[in-house]
Amino acid sequence: MDVPERTRELFSEERSAEVVAASFADTPDPRLRQVLTSLVSHLHAFVKDVELTEDEWSAAVDFLTRTGQTCSDVRQEFILLSDVLGVSMLVETINHRTRGTSTESTVLGPFHLVESPPRALGDDINLDGKGTPCLVSGQVTGPDGEPLAGATIDVWQTNEDGFYDVQQPDVQPPGNLRGLFTADEHGRFRFRSVVPRYYPIPDDGPVGQLLAATNRHPNRPAHLHFIASAPGYRPVTTHVFVADSPYLDSDAVFGVKESLVRDVHVVDDPARAAEAGLANPFHALTFDLVLLRADRPPPEASR
Ligand code: BEZ
Ligand code: FE
């Protein structure tokens, strides 16, 4: 009887990663082959490093199963898991390097609406009038300081209790504390809002259990979300963080970058207050945004 020739190495503890990686050798897409080979190599190194027990492997499978089961049309527990493991921030940062030449990016988060309500410059996005009023203003420019007239600025934030409108449909009016603004001819924007508050990420699912089991809190420091874009420039998805907020150095999703932290000032200027439509004195936050040109290659990683 002919014995078929064996061309493949059999599985062994020592060479497990190489044996499994070899099974992907005929993957037609070279990028898929590279990603799977590297994934297997790191995954096997991890299992060997911690000598994973069968009970731990089962617990991990159960955790990932529950993570998937927690996902719905309005909740993405896998992204939240990626967020608390710092993977979302790493992917974001690798893919939006600035090397100090433009505004740094941070995570989008789950509370952005695909269509924010269009607003006019100077509008009040605090539709229910609660909280501490705050004038938010800034300028959108390109890397050489050129003002980006007509840039769009999409903003969203929590109310004074730390909730987005979509989390409190029976409490907040739809579109509260959100707006899509168009910058003026100097790239400037301004709107009235409230001083945001820190808040917890959704922590009633498997990700919350992971945080609890590791003595981590679920909070994010107070911030306003921004997506700034202009034709011919790379859009930036970012936040401005409030300088005196708790949790700046322990954001549950690692979103804070030093360059994004700003003071909220108290301004005592009756003329400016009247011009903004606010009682004097008032709180004010300034955040300028710099976009990279789309026709220039993005900065490389620093070595
Ligand atoms: C947020 O800032 O809206 C957010 C980001 C990541 C996870 C949860 C919330
Ligand atoms: Fe947020």
XYZ file of C-alpha atoms and ligand atoms in Angstrom:
313
model
C 0.000 0.000 0.000
C 1.321 3.451 -0.942
C 1.826 5.732 2.016
C 1.093 9.370 1.060
C 4.101 11.622 1.406
C 3.881 13.979 4.367
C 4.765 17.567 3.521
C 3.400 19.328 6.603
C 5.000 19.392 10.034
C 2.743 17.986 12.791
C 1.672 20.077 15.789
C 4.004 20.316 18.799
C 4.107 22.581 21.819
C 7.499 23.956 20.850
C 6.656 24.771 17.208
C 2.890 25.401 17.538
C 2.944 28.946 16.132
C 5.092 28.020 13.129
C 2.929 24.972 12.341
C -0.313 26.978 12.436
C 1.224 29.947 10.570
C 2.301 27.548 7.797
C -1.370 26.624 7.272
C -1.924 30.209 6.051
C 0.976 30.092 3.575
C -1.333 29.861 0.543
C -3.538 32.813 1.550
C -3.859 34.791 -1.711
C -4.172 38.202 -0.023
C -0.658 39.050 1.274
C -1.940 41.470 3.929
C -4.376 38.868 5.304
C -1.517 36.340 5.384
C 0.737 38.813 7.244
C -1.956 39.722 9.795
C -2.955 36.099 10.507
C 0.663 34.922 10.789
C 1.495 37.680 13.261
C -1.744 37.127 15.193
C -1.025 33.402 15.601
C 2.558 34.091 16.630
C 1.512 36.566 19.377
C -1.469 34.482 20.509
C 0.606 31.339 20.931
C 3.369 33.286 22.699
C 0.737 34.646 25.113
C -0.768 31.197 25.838
C 2.742 29.831 26.509
C 3.751 32.846 28.591
C 0.849 32.467 31.046
C 0.482 28.673 30.595
C -3.249 29.138 30.107
C -5.332 26.537 31.983
C -8.380 24.872 30.448
C -10.649 26.641 32.958
C -9.167 30.012 31.977
C -9.598 29.200 28.285
C -13.271 28.319 28.970
C -13.775 31.523 30.954
C -12.299 33.545 28.087
C -14.618 31.853 25.570
C -17.577 32.524 27.878
C -16.512 36.186 28.312
C -16.246 36.727 24.552
C -19.579 34.943 23.987
C -21.288 37.238 26.509
C -19.566 40.247 24.943
C -21.112 39.313 21.588
C -24.508 38.645 23.157
C -24.463 42.121 24.743
C -24.147 43.756 21.302
C -27.327 45.168 19.753
C -28.352 47.861 17.275
C -27.494 50.498 19.888
C -24.644 48.861 21.797
C -21.241 47.590 20.626
C -19.646 45.758 23.544
C -16.688 44.542 21.415
C -15.669 48.134 20.630
C -16.026 48.930 24.329
C -13.725 45.983 25.097
C -11.238 47.296 22.552
C -11.574 50.741 24.198
C -10.791 49.592 27.760
C -7.850 47.502 26.505
C -6.381 50.616 24.835
C -6.578 48.988 21.391
C -9.005 51.579 19.972
C -6.656 54.390 20.998
C -3.640 52.577 19.571
C -5.327 51.996 16.195
C -6.550 55.614 16.195
C -3.112 56.976 17.062
C -1.186 54.816 14.543
C -3.572 55.830 11.773
C -3.646 59.556 12.610
C -0.069 60.501 13.432
C 0.528 64.238 13.702
C 4.082 64.615 15.103
C 2.881 67.936 16.525
C 1.838 69.368 13.148
C -1.930 69.158 13.655
C -4.633 68.463 16.234
C -4.276 65.017 17.758
C -7.134 62.572 17.416
C -8.884 60.421 19.981
C -11.669 57.819 20.066
C -15.030 58.467 18.388
C -17.025 56.700 21.114
C -20.525 55.226 20.766
C -22.582 58.419 21.178
C -21.966 60.163 17.861
C -25.036 60.553 15.629
C -24.474 60.089 11.909
C -26.468 63.266 11.323
C -25.968 65.965 13.924
C -28.540 68.784 13.905
C -27.266 71.701 11.771
C -26.864 74.897 13.844
C -25.975 78.532 13.179
C -22.839 80.067 14.671
C -23.597 81.419 18.154
C -26.538 79.039 18.712
C -27.186 77.527 22.122
C -26.999 73.717 21.884
C -28.153 73.386 25.490
C -31.797 72.909 24.591
C -33.169 72.361 28.112
C -31.308 75.275 29.724
C -29.868 73.156 32.560
C -26.256 73.264 33.737
C -23.498 75.903 33.801
C -23.508 77.879 30.535
C -20.243 77.913 28.602
C -19.172 79.743 25.450
C -17.150 77.426 23.222
C -15.143 78.956 20.405
C -12.142 78.343 18.208
C -10.640 78.491 14.752
C -10.004 75.750 12.202
C -6.784 76.193 10.222
C -4.485 74.184 7.977
C -0.919 73.237 8.912
C 0.501 76.532 7.588
C -1.973 78.572 9.610
C -4.339 79.136 6.667
C -7.908 79.702 7.954
C -10.331 77.072 6.686
C -13.421 79.080 5.765
C -16.535 76.898 5.714
C -14.944 74.037 7.690
C -17.561 71.884 9.401
C -17.432 71.257 13.132
C -19.566 68.433 14.484
C -19.825 68.573 18.310
C -21.504 66.460 20.975
C -21.198 66.289 24.745
C -22.905 65.198 27.955
C -25.138 67.330 30.108
C -24.272 68.444 33.637
C -25.255 65.006 34.954
C -22.868 63.185 32.620
C -25.425 61.775 30.151
C -25.795 62.102 26.385
C -29.269 62.868 25.007
C -29.548 59.349 23.542
C -29.032 57.849 27.024
C -31.898 59.885 28.486
C -34.612 60.022 25.801
C -37.257 60.728 28.472
C -35.219 63.483 30.156
C -33.343 65.377 27.435
C -34.769 66.767 24.184
C -33.473 64.961 21.051
C -30.349 66.671 19.709
C -29.546 68.229 23.077
C -25.890 69.279 23.340
C -25.137 68.384 19.735
C -24.603 70.478 16.656
C -23.111 70.670 13.201
C -21.562 74.121 12.647
C -20.042 75.759 9.604
C -17.051 78.004 10.303
C -17.083 81.630 9.105
C -14.766 83.144 6.477
C -11.881 83.111 9.016
C -12.438 79.459 9.960
C -13.874 80.603 13.287
C -16.739 78.974 15.166
C -18.571 79.688 18.415
C -21.585 78.275 20.192
C -23.188 78.244 23.609
C -23.261 75.047 25.593
C -22.704 73.868 29.169
C -19.591 72.828 31.079
C -19.530 69.033 30.530
C -19.110 66.538 33.364
C -17.141 63.319 33.689
C -19.247 60.180 33.242
C -19.010 56.383 33.253
C -18.862 54.337 30.058
C -21.645 51.706 29.887
C -20.523 49.289 32.638
C -23.527 46.978 33.115
C -22.140 44.297 30.763
C -19.080 42.019 30.479
C -16.717 44.987 30.017
C -17.987 46.506 33.262
C -17.364 43.147 34.964
C -13.799 43.160 33.631
C -13.266 46.661 35.035
C -14.742 45.659 38.415
C -12.631 42.483 38.604
C -9.487 44.545 38.043
C -10.377 47.406 40.424
C -10.661 49.857 37.546
C -13.282 52.618 37.543
C -15.435 53.144 34.406
C -15.142 56.953 34.204
C -14.081 59.276 31.435
C -12.933 62.825 32.271
C -15.180 65.719 31.182
C -14.874 66.417 27.455
C -16.539 67.738 24.310
C -16.332 65.646 21.147
C -15.360 67.248 17.835
C -15.122 66.085 14.241
C -13.629 68.885 12.142
C -13.437 68.586 8.366
C -12.769 70.745 5.331
C -12.441 69.911 1.600
C -8.828 69.029 0.729
C -7.862 68.319 4.367
C -7.833 65.196 6.551
C -10.753 65.250 9.000
C -9.917 64.920 12.682
C -12.018 63.102 15.293
C -11.055 64.394 18.694
C -12.100 65.793 22.088
C -11.228 68.807 24.174
C -10.805 67.787 27.823
C -11.632 70.087 30.749
C -8.400 70.781 32.660
C -9.794 70.523 36.191
C -11.856 67.354 35.590
C -11.340 64.249 37.706
C -10.003 61.166 35.882
C -7.757 63.027 33.398
C -4.955 60.605 34.218
C -7.146 57.495 34.465
C -9.598 57.730 31.554
C -11.254 54.289 31.279
C -10.557 54.284 27.509
C -7.097 55.993 27.540
C -8.385 58.819 25.325
C -6.576 61.754 26.952
C -3.658 63.421 25.186
C -1.921 66.357 26.869
C -2.351 68.553 23.768
C -6.152 68.256 24.059
C -6.554 69.584 27.627
C -7.879 73.149 28.037
C -8.923 75.382 30.951
C -12.500 76.521 31.236
C -12.072 80.201 32.154
C -14.499 82.434 34.007
C -14.793 85.649 31.971
C -15.994 88.846 33.631
C -16.769 91.091 30.655
C -20.330 92.472 30.377
C -19.898 93.523 26.727
C -18.680 90.080 25.622
C -21.371 88.393 27.745
C -24.075 90.507 26.067
C -22.613 89.773 22.627
C -22.642 86.003 23.369
C -26.137 86.134 24.898
C -24.918 84.958 28.310
C -25.221 86.399 31.821
C -22.016 88.014 33.098
C -19.644 86.538 34.297
C -19.632 83.438 32.087
C -17.546 80.312 31.479
C -15.569 80.051 28.247
C -13.553 77.356 26.523
C -11.353 77.918 23.469
C -10.248 75.075 21.225
C -8.450 75.701 17.929
C -8.128 72.846 15.449
C -5.397 72.281 12.857
C -6.098 69.883 9.969
C -3.484 68.165 7.785
C -3.656 68.576 4.026
C -5.071 65.530 2.257
C -2.558 65.815 -0.607
C 0.466 65.507 1.699
C 1.567 62.154 3.123
C 0.719 61.701 6.820
C 3.653 61.972 9.278
C 5.587 58.755 9.934
C 6.062 57.087 13.300
C 8.833 58.589 15.466
C 11.738 56.204 16.064
C -17.353 58.625 24.714
O -16.540 59.484 24.947
O -18.459 58.975 24.358
C -16.978 57.158 24.864
C -15.820 56.709 24.295
C -15.480 55.360 24.411
C -16.318 54.503 25.104
C -17.483 54.981 25.698
C -17.817 56.338 25.584
Fe -17.848 61.137 25.346
